[in-house]
Coordinates of C-alpha atoms in Angstrom, one line a residue:
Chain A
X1371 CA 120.8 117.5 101.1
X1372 CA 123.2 114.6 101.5
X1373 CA 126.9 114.8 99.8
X1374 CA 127.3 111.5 98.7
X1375 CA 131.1 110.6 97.9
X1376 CA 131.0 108.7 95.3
X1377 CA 134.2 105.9 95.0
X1378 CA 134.9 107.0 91.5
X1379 CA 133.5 110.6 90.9
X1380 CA 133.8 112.1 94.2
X1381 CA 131.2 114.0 96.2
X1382 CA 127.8 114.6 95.0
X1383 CA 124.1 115.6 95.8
X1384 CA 121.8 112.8 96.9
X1385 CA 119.6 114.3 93.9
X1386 CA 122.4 112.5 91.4
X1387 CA 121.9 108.7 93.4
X1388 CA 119.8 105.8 93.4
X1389 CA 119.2 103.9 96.6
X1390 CA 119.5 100.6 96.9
X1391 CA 119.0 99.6 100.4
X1392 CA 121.0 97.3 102.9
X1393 CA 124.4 96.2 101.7
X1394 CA 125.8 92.7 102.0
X1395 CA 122.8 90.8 101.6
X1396 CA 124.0 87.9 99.4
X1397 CA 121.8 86.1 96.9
X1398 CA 121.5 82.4 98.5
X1399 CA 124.7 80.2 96.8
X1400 CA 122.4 77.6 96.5
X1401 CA 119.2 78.9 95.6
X1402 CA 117.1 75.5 95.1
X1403 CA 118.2 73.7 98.8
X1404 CA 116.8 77.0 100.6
X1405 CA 113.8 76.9 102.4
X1406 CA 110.6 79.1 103.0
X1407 CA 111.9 80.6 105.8
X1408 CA 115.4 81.7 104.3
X1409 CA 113.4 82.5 101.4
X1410 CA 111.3 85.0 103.1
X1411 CA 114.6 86.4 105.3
X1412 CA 116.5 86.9 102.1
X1413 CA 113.6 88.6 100.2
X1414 CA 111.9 90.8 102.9
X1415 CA 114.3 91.0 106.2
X1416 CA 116.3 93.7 105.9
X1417 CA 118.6 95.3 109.3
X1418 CA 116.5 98.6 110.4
X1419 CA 119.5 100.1 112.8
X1420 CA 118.8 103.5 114.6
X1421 CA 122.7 104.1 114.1
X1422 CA 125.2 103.0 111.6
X1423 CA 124.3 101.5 108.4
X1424 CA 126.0 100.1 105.5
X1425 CA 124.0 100.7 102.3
X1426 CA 124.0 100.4 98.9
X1427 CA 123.6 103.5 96.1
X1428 CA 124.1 103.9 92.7
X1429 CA 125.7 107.2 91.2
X1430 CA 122.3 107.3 88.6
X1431 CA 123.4 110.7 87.2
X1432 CA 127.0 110.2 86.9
X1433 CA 129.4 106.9 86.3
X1434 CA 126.1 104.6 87.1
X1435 CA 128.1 102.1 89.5
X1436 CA 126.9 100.9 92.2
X1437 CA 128.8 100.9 95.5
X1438 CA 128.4 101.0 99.0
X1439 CA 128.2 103.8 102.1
X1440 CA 128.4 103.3 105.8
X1441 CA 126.1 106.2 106.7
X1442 CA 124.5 107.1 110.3
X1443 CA 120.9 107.0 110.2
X1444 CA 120.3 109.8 113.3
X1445 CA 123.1 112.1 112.1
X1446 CA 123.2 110.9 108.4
X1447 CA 127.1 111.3 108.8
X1448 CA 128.4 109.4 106.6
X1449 CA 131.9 107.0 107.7
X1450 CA 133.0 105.2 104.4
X1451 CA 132.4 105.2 100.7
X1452 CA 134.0 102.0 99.3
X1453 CA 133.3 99.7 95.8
X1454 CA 131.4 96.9 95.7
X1455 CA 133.0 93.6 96.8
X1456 CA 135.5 95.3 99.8
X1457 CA 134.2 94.4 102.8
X1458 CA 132.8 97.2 105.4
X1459 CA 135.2 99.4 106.9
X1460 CA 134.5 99.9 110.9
X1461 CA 133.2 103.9 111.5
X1462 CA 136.1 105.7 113.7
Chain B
X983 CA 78.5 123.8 100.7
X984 CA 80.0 123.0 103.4
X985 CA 81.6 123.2 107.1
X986 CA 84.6 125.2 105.9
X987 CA 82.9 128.7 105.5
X988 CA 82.5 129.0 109.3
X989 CA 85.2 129.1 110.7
X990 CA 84.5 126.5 113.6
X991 CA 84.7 127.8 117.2
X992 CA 87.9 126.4 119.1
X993 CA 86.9 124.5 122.2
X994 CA 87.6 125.8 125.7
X995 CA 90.8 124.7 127.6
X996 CA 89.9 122.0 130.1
X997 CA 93.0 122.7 133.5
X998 CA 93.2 118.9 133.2
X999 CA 92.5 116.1 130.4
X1000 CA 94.6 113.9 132.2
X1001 CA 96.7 112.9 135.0
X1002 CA 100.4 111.9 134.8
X1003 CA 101.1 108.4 136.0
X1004 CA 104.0 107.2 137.9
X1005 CA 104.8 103.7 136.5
X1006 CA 103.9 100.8 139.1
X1007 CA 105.3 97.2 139.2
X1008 CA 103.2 95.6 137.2
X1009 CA 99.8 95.7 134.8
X1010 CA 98.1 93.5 133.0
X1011 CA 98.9 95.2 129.6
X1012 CA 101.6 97.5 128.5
X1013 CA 101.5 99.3 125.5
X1014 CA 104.9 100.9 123.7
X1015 CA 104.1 104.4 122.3
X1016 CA 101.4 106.8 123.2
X1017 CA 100.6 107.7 119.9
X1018 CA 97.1 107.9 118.8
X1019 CA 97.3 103.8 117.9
X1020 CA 98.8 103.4 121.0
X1021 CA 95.9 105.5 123.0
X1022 CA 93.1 104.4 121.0
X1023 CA 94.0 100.5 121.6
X1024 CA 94.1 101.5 125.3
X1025 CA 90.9 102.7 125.6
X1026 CA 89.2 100.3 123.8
X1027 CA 91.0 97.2 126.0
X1028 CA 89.0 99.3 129.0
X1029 CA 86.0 99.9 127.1
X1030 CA 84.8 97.2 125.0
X1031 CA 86.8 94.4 126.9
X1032 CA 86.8 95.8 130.6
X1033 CA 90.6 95.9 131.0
X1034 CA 91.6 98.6 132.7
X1035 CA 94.7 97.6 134.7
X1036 CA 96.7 99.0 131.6
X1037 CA 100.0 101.7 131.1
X1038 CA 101.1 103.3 127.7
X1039 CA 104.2 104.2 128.1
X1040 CA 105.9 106.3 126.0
X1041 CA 109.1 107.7 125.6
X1042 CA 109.2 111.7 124.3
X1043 CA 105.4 113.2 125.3
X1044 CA 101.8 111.8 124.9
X1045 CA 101.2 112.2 120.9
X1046 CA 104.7 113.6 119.8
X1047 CA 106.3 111.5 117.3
X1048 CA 104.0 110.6 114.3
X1049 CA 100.5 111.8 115.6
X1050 CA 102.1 115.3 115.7
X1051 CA 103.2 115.4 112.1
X1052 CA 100.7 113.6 109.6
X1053 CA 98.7 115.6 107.2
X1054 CA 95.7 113.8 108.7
X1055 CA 93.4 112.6 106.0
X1056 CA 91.3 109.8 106.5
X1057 CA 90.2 107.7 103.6
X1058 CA 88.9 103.5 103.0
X1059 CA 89.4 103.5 99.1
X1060 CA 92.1 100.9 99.1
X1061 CA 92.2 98.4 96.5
X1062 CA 92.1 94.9 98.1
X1063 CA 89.7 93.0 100.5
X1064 CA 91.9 93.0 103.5
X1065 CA 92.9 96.7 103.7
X1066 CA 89.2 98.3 102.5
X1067 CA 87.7 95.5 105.7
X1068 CA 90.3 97.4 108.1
X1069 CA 90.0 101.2 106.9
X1070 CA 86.1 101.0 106.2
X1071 CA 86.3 100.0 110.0
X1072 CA 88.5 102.9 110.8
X1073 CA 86.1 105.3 109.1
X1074 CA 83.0 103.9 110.4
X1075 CA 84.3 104.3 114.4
X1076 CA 85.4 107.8 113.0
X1077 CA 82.0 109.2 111.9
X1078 CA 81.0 108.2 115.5
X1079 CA 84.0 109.1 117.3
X1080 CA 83.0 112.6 118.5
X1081 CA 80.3 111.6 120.2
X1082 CA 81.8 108.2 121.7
X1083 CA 84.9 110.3 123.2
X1084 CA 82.3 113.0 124.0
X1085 CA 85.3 115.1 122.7
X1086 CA 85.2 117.6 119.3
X1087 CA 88.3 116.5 116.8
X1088 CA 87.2 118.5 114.1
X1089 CA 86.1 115.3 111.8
X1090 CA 85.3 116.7 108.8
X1091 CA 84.1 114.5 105.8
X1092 CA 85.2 116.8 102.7
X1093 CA 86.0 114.2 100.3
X1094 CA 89.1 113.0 99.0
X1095 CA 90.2 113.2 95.3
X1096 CA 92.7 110.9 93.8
X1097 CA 93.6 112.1 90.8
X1098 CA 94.7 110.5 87.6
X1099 CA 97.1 111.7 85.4
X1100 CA 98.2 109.0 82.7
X1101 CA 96.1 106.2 81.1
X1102 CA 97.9 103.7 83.9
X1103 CA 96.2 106.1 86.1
X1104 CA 93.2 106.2 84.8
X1105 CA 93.0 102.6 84.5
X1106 CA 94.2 102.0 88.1
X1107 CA 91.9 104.5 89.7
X1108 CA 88.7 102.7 87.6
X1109 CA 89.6 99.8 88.8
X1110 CA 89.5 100.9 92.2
X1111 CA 86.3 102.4 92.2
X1112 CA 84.7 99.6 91.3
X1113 CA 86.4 97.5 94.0
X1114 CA 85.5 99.8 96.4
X1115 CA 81.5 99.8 95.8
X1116 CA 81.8 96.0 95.8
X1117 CA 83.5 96.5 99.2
X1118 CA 80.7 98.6 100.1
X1119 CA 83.3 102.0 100.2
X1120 CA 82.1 105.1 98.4
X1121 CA 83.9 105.5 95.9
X1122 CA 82.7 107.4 92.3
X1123 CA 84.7 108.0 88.8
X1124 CA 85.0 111.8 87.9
X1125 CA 85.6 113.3 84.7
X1126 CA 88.2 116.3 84.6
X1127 CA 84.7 118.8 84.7
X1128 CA 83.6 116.9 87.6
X1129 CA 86.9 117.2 89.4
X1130 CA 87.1 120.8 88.9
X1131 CA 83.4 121.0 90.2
X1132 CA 85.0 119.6 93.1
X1133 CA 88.2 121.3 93.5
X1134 CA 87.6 124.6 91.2
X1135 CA 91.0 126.1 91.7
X1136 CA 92.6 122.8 90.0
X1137 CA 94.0 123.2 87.1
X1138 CA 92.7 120.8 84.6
X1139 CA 94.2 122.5 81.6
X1140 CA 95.1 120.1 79.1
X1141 CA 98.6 122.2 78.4
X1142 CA 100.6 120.8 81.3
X1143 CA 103.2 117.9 81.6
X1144 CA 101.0 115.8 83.4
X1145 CA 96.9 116.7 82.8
X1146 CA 94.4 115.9 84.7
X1147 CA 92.5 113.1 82.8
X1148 CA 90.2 112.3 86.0
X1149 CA 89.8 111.2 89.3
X1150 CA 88.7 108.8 92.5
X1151 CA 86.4 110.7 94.8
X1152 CA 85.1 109.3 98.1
X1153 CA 82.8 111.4 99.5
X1154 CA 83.0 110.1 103.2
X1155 CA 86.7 110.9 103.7
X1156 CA 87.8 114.0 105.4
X1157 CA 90.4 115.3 107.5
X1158 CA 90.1 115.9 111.5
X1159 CA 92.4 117.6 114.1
X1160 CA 95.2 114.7 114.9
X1161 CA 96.3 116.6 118.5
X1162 CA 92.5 116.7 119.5
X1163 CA 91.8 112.9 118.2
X1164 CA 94.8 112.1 120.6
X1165 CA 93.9 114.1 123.8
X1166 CA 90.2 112.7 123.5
X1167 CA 91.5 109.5 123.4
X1168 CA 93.6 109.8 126.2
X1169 CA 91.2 111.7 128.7
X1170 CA 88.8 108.9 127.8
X1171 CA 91.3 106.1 128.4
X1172 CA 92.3 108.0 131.7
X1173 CA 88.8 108.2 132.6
X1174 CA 88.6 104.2 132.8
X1175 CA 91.7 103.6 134.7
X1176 CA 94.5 103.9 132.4
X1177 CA 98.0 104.8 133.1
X1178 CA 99.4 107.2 130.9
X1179 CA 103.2 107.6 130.9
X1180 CA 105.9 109.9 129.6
X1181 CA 109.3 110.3 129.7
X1182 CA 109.7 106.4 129.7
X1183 CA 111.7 105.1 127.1
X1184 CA 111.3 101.1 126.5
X1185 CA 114.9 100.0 126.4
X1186 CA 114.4 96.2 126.4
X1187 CA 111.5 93.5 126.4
X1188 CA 111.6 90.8 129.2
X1189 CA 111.1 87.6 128.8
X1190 CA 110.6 84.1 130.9
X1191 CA 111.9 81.4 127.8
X1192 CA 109.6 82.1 124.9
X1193 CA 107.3 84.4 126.8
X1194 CA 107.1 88.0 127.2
X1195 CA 107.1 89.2 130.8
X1196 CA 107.6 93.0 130.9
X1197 CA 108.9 95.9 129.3
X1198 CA 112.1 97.6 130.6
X1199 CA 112.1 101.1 130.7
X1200 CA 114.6 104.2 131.7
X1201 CA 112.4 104.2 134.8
X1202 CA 113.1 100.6 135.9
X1203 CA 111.3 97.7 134.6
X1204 CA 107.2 97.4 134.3
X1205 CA 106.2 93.7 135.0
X1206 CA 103.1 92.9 132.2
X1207 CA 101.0 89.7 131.5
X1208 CA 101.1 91.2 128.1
X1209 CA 102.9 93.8 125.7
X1210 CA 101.9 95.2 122.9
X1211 CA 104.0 97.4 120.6
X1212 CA 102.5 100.6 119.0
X1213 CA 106.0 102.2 118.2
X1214 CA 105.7 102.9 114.5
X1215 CA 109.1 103.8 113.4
X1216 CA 111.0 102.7 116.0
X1217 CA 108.9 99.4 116.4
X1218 CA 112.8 98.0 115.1
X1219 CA 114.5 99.7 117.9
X1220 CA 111.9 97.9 120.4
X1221 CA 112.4 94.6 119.4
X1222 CA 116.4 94.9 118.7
X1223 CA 116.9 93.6 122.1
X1224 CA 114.9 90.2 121.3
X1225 CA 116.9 89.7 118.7
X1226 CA 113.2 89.6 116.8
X1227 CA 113.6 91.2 113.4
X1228 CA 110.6 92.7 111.8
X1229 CA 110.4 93.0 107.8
X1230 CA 110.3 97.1 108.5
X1231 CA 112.3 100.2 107.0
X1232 CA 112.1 103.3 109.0
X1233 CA 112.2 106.4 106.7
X1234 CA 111.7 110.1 106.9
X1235 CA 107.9 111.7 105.7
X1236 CA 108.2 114.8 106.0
X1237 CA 105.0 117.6 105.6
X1238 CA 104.7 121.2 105.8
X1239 CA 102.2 124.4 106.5
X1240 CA 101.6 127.2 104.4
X1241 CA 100.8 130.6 106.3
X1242 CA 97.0 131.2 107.2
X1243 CA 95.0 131.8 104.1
X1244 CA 91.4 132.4 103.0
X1245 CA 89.5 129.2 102.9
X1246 CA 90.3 127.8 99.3
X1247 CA 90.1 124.3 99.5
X1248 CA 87.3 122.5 100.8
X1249 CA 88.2 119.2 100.2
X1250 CA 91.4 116.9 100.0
X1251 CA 93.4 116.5 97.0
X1252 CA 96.0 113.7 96.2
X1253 CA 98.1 113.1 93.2
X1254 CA 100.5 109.9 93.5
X1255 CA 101.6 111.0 89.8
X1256 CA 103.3 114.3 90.1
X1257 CA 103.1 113.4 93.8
X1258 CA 101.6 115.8 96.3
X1259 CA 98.5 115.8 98.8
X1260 CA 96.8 118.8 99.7
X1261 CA 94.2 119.9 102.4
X1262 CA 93.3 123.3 103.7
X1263 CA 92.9 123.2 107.4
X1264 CA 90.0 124.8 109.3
X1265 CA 92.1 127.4 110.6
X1266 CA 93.3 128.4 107.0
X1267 CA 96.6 126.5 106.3
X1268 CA 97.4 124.8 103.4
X1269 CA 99.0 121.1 104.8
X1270 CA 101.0 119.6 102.3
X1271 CA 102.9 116.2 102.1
X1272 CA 104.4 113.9 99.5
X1273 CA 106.7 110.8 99.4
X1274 CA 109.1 109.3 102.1
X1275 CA 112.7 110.5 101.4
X1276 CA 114.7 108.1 98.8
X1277 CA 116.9 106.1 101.7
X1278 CA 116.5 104.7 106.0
X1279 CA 116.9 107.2 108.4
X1280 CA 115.7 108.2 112.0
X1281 CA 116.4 112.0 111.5
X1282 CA 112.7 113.5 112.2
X1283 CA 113.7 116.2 109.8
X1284 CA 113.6 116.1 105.8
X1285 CA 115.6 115.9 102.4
X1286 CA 115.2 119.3 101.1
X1287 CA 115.1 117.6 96.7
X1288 CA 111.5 116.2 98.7
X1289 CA 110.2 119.9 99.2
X1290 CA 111.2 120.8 96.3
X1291 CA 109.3 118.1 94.5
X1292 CA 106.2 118.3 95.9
X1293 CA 106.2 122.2 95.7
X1294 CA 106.8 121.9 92.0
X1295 CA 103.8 118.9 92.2
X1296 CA 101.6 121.5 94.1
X1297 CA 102.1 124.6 91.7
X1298 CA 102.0 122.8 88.3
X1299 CA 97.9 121.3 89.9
X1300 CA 97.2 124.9 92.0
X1301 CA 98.8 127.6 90.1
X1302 CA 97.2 130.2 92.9
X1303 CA 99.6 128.3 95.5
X1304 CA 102.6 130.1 93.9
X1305 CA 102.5 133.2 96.1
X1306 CA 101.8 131.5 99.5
X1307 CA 104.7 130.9 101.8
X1308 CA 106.4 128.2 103.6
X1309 CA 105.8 128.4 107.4
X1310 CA 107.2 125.5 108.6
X1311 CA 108.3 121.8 107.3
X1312 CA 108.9 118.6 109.6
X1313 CA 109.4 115.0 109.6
X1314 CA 108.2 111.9 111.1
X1315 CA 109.7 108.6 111.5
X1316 CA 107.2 105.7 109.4
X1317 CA 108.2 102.3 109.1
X1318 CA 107.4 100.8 105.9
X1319 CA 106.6 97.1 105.2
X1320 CA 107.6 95.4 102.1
X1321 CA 104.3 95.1 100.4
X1322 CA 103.4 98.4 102.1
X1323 CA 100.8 97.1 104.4
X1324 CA 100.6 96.7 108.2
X1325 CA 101.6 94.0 110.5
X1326 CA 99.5 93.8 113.5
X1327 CA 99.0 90.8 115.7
X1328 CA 100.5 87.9 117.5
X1329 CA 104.4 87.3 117.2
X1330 CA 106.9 84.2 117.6
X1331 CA 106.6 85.3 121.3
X1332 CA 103.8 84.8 123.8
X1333 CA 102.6 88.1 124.9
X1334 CA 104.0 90.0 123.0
X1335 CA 101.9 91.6 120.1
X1336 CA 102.8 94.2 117.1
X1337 CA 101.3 97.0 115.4
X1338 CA 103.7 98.8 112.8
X1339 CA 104.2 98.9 109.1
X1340 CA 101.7 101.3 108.6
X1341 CA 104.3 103.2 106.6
X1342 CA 102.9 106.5 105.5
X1343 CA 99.3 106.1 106.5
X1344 CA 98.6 105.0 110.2
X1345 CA 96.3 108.1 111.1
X1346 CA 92.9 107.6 109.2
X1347 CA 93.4 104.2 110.8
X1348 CA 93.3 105.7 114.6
X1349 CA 90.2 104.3 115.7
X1350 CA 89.6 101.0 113.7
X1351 CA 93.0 99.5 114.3
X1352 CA 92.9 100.1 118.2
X1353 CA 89.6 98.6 118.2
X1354 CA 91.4 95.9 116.6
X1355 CA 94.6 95.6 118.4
X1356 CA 92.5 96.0 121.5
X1357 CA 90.5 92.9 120.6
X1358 CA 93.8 90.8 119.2
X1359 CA 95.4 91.5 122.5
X1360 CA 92.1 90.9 125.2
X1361 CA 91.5 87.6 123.3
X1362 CA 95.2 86.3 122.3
X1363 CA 94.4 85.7 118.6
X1364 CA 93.8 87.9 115.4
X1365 CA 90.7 90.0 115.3
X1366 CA 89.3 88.8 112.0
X1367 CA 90.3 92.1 109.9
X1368 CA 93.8 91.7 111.2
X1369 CA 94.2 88.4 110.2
X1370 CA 95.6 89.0 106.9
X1371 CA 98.2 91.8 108.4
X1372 CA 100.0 88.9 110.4
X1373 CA 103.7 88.9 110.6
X1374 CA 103.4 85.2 109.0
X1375 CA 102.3 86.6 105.3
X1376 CA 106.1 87.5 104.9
X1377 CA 106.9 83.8 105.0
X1378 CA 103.6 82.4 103.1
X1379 CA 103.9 85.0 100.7
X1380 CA 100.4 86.1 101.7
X1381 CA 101.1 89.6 100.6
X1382 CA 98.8 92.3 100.1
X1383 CA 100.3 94.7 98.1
X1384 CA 99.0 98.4 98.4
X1385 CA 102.1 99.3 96.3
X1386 CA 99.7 100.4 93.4
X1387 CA 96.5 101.3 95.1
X1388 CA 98.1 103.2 97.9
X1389 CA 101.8 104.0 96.4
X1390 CA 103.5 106.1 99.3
X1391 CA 101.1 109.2 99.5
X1392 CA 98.4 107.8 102.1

C-alpha cells in the first residue's frame, strides 16, 4: 500500500487516489498547426522510465485535486508531492 | 467429464534439456528475452525458416520474468478481425504443440467462461460470440443454467450485487503448464542450434547510422545481422538507449495460489465485472488473477487494495473459496499499449524488430506469435496477421481496441 502525500490533505492510502499518468505533458498551444506525428506523440507516447517518475494523481476520496508526485518506479519511494503548475523538484 | 479427475502423471526429469551457451561474436539473429515469446520465435526461425545461427539472450534465467508468473489460460475469443486472426493462430499451433516439441505441457482445453454480469455485459459478450463464429472461433452464448452446468459451484444466485445474467464459453480454450511450454521450447530450439543465454543483460542496442548492428550486453557486445526484442515489460528499458520511444506502460499484474485442494474446478472462469479469473491447476491449486495495479511501476511485487479486490471478486462468484488459504502472491512486469493491443514487427530502424504490448495477455499467444515474429524477422516485412500490430497504427490511428472485448483480465 502506497502513502500518498497529498499537497493539501497530507498522507493517504493509494486506495483514496486516482491515477493520472505522466505529468507535464502539455496539450499542444496550437492545436490546428500540429501534425500527425505530434498528434500521435502527444496522445499515445508517454515516458516508461525504470527509475524516477513524475506523475499525476488525483486525491478521489478526499479534496479531489489533482497534483503531481515524483515517485520511483523499482522502489516506489516517493521524492516530492507538489500542486499542479510548480515545476518538478530534482529527487535528493 | 474430463482430464481433471486423474490426476496426470508428472514427467521424469531429463539431467539435461539444454546446454548453457557462452555468447560468441556474432549471429545472425539475436533475440532480447528468453521468455516463452522469446524461445518460441527462436525455434521457429530454425525450424520453419532454417536459421539456426541464433542467441536469446536474456538477462535473469531462461523463463523467469513473465512466463513464471501468468495464470496461463489460453483463449481466441477476441472481438476484432486482427486479434481473433493472431490468437486463433496461437490456439491452433497449441492443440498441436505437444506433439511438434515432442514434449508434454499439460495443454488442457477445459473451456473458458466469460461471464456477464450487467446488461452492457450481456450485450458485449453477445456481440462477441457472434464475431467469433464468423471468425471461425468457438464461441457459444450460455444462460445462467447453462453456466452453472459448466461451473456448478458458481453462484448464480440472483441475490448478489453483481448476478450472473450469462456467459461467453469457448470450448477449445484451456490452460497448460507455462514452465513446461518454456523448457520444451527451449530444448527444441537447442536441439537445432540455438544459443541459449543467461545472466546477459542487454544494456544498449548498436547501430551503424539507421541500422541495427548488435546488442550490447553485461557480457560484452554480440555483433547481429538482426535483433529482435521479446522484453515485455522492460521492452522500454531496451530501447531507452536509442532514444526510440515505444507507446508502452509497464505495470504490475500480480497473481496468486491457493493451497492444494480437491479438484473443484474443471474449467476457467473470468469475470471482467467484479474482476477476477479463476482456474484450478492439475495439481490442485486454485490460480487466481485480476487487473494491473492502478499506476507504472517495475516492482515485480503487488498493491495489496488489488488482492483484496479480487478476493472479494472470487468469494462473492465461489462462496466455497472462503475457507481456502493464500499460499503465495507475485507479480510480473506487462507493458501495456494504448489501445491494449500488441505491437510486433518492423521499426524506424533496420534490423531491429519488436514484440511487446501484450499487456496482460502474452501467454495463450506463445506459439502463434513466435511463429509470427519468426516469419516477420526471416523475411524483413510483416507476417500478414501482424500487420495490423505495427508500431505505425499509433500514428495512422489504425487502432484496434481490445479495451472492451479484452478489458485488462486476459
Amino acid at each position: 500500500m502506497l502513502r500518498i502525500p497529498c499537497p493539501w490533505c497530507g498522507p493517504r492510502d493509494e486506495t483514496e487516489f486516482s491515477y493520472g499518468g505522466q505529468a507535464h505533458v502539455a496539450y499542444p498551444a496550437e492545436p490546428s498547426t500540429v501534425d500527425d506525428d505530434a498528434w500521435a506523440t502527444y496522445l499515445f507516447y508517454r515516458d516508461n522510465p525504470k527509475g524516477w517518475f513524475a506523475e499525476r494523481w488525483m486525491h478521489r476520496a478526499g479534496c479531489q485535486r489533482w497534483f503531481n508526485v515524483v515517485r520511483h518506479t523499482v522502489t516506489y519511494e516517493i521524492a516530492a508531492s507538489y500542486p499542479p503548475g510548480a515545476s518538478r523538484p530534482e529527487p535528493a | 467429464m474430463s482430464e481433471w479427475q486423474v490426476t496426470p502423471r508428472l514427467p521424469e526429469h531429463p539431467d539435461v534439456l539444454w546446454a548453457e551457451a557462452e555468447p560468441r561474436a556474432s549471429y545472425d539473429v539475436v533475440i532480447v528475452g528468453a521468455g516463452g515469446h522469446g524461445l518460441a520465435t527462436a525455434y521457429y526461425l530454425a525450424k520453419n525458416h532454417g536459421i539456426t545461427n541464433v542467441a536469446v539472450v536474456e538477462r535473469g534465467w531462461l523463463a523467469g520474468g513473465n512466463m513464471a508468473r501468468n495464470t496461463t489460460i489460453i483463449r481466441s475469443n477476441y472481438l476484432w478481425d486482427e486479434s481473433a486472426g493472431i490468437y486463433e493462430h496461437a490456439l491452433k499451433l497449441w492443440e498441436g504443440l505437444e506433439a511438434d516439441l515432442d514434449c508434454e505441457v499439460a495443454f488442457s482445453q477445459r473451456g473458458v467462461l466469460n461471464l456477464a454480469h450487467s446488461l452492457g455485459d450481456v450485450r458485449e459478450g453477445r456481440r462477441r460470440v457472434n464475431a467469433n463464429q464468423l471468425n471461425g472461433v468457438d464461441a457459444q452464448w450460455l444462460t445462467p443454467d447453462e453456466v452453472q452446468k459448466v461451473a456448478p459451484i458458481l453462484n448464480i444466485s440472483t441475490e448478489v450485487r453483481y448476478p450472473v445474467l450469462g456467459g461467453t464459453f469457448q470450448p477449445r480454450a484451456g490452460i497448460a503448464k507455462h514452465d513446461w511450454v518454456a523448457w520444451g521450447y527451449a530444448r527444441a530450439a537447442h536441439a537445432l542450434g540455438v544459443d541459449l543465454i543467461q545472466g546477459c543483460e542487454v544494456t544498449g542496442v548498436l547501430r551503424d547510422g539507421d541500422r541495427v548492428v548488435g546488442v550490447d550486453t553485461v557480457r560484452g557486445p554480440i555483433r547481429a545481422g538482426r535483433v529482435a526484442l521479446a522484453a515485455a515489460g522492460h521492452s522500454s528499458v531496451v530501447t531507452s538507449s536509442l532514444g526510440l520511444r515505444l507507446p508502452l506502460q509497464s505495470f504490475p499484474l500480480q497473481a496468486l495460489v491457493s493451497e492444494l485442494l480437491e479438484q473443484v474446478l474443471d474449467t476457467v472462469v473470468m469475470s471482467n465485472a467484479v474482476h477476477v479469473y479463476v482456474s484450478q491447476a492439475h495439481k490442485g491449486e486454485l490460480v487466481m488473477g485480476a487487473g494491473i495495479d492502478g499506476y507504472v511501476g517495475y516492482g515485480q511485487r503487488g498493491s495489496f487494495p488489488v488482492i483484496e479486490h479480487q478476493m472479494a471478486a472470487a468469494i462473492e462468484l465461489f462462496p466455497i473459496f472462503a475457507r481456502a488459504h493464500v499460499l503465495r502472491t507475485w507479480g510480473g512486469i506487462v507493458d501495456v499499449s494504448p489501445d491494449a493491443s500488441p505491437i510486433v514487427g518492423l521499426t524506424p530502424y533496420a534490423g531491429l524488430y519488436v514484440n511487446c504490448g501484450w499487456g496482460t495477455g502474452g501467454f495463450k499467444a506463445t506459439p502463434g506469435i513466435g511463429w509470427v515474429f519468426a516469419d516477420t524477422i526471416a523475411n524483413d516485412r510483416p507476417h500478414p496477421l501482424a500487420e495490423p500490430f505495427s508500431l505505425a497504427r499509433f500514428d495512422s490511428g489504425a487502432l484496434i481496441d481490445e479495451h472492451g472485448a479484452a478489458a485488462v483480465a486476459h
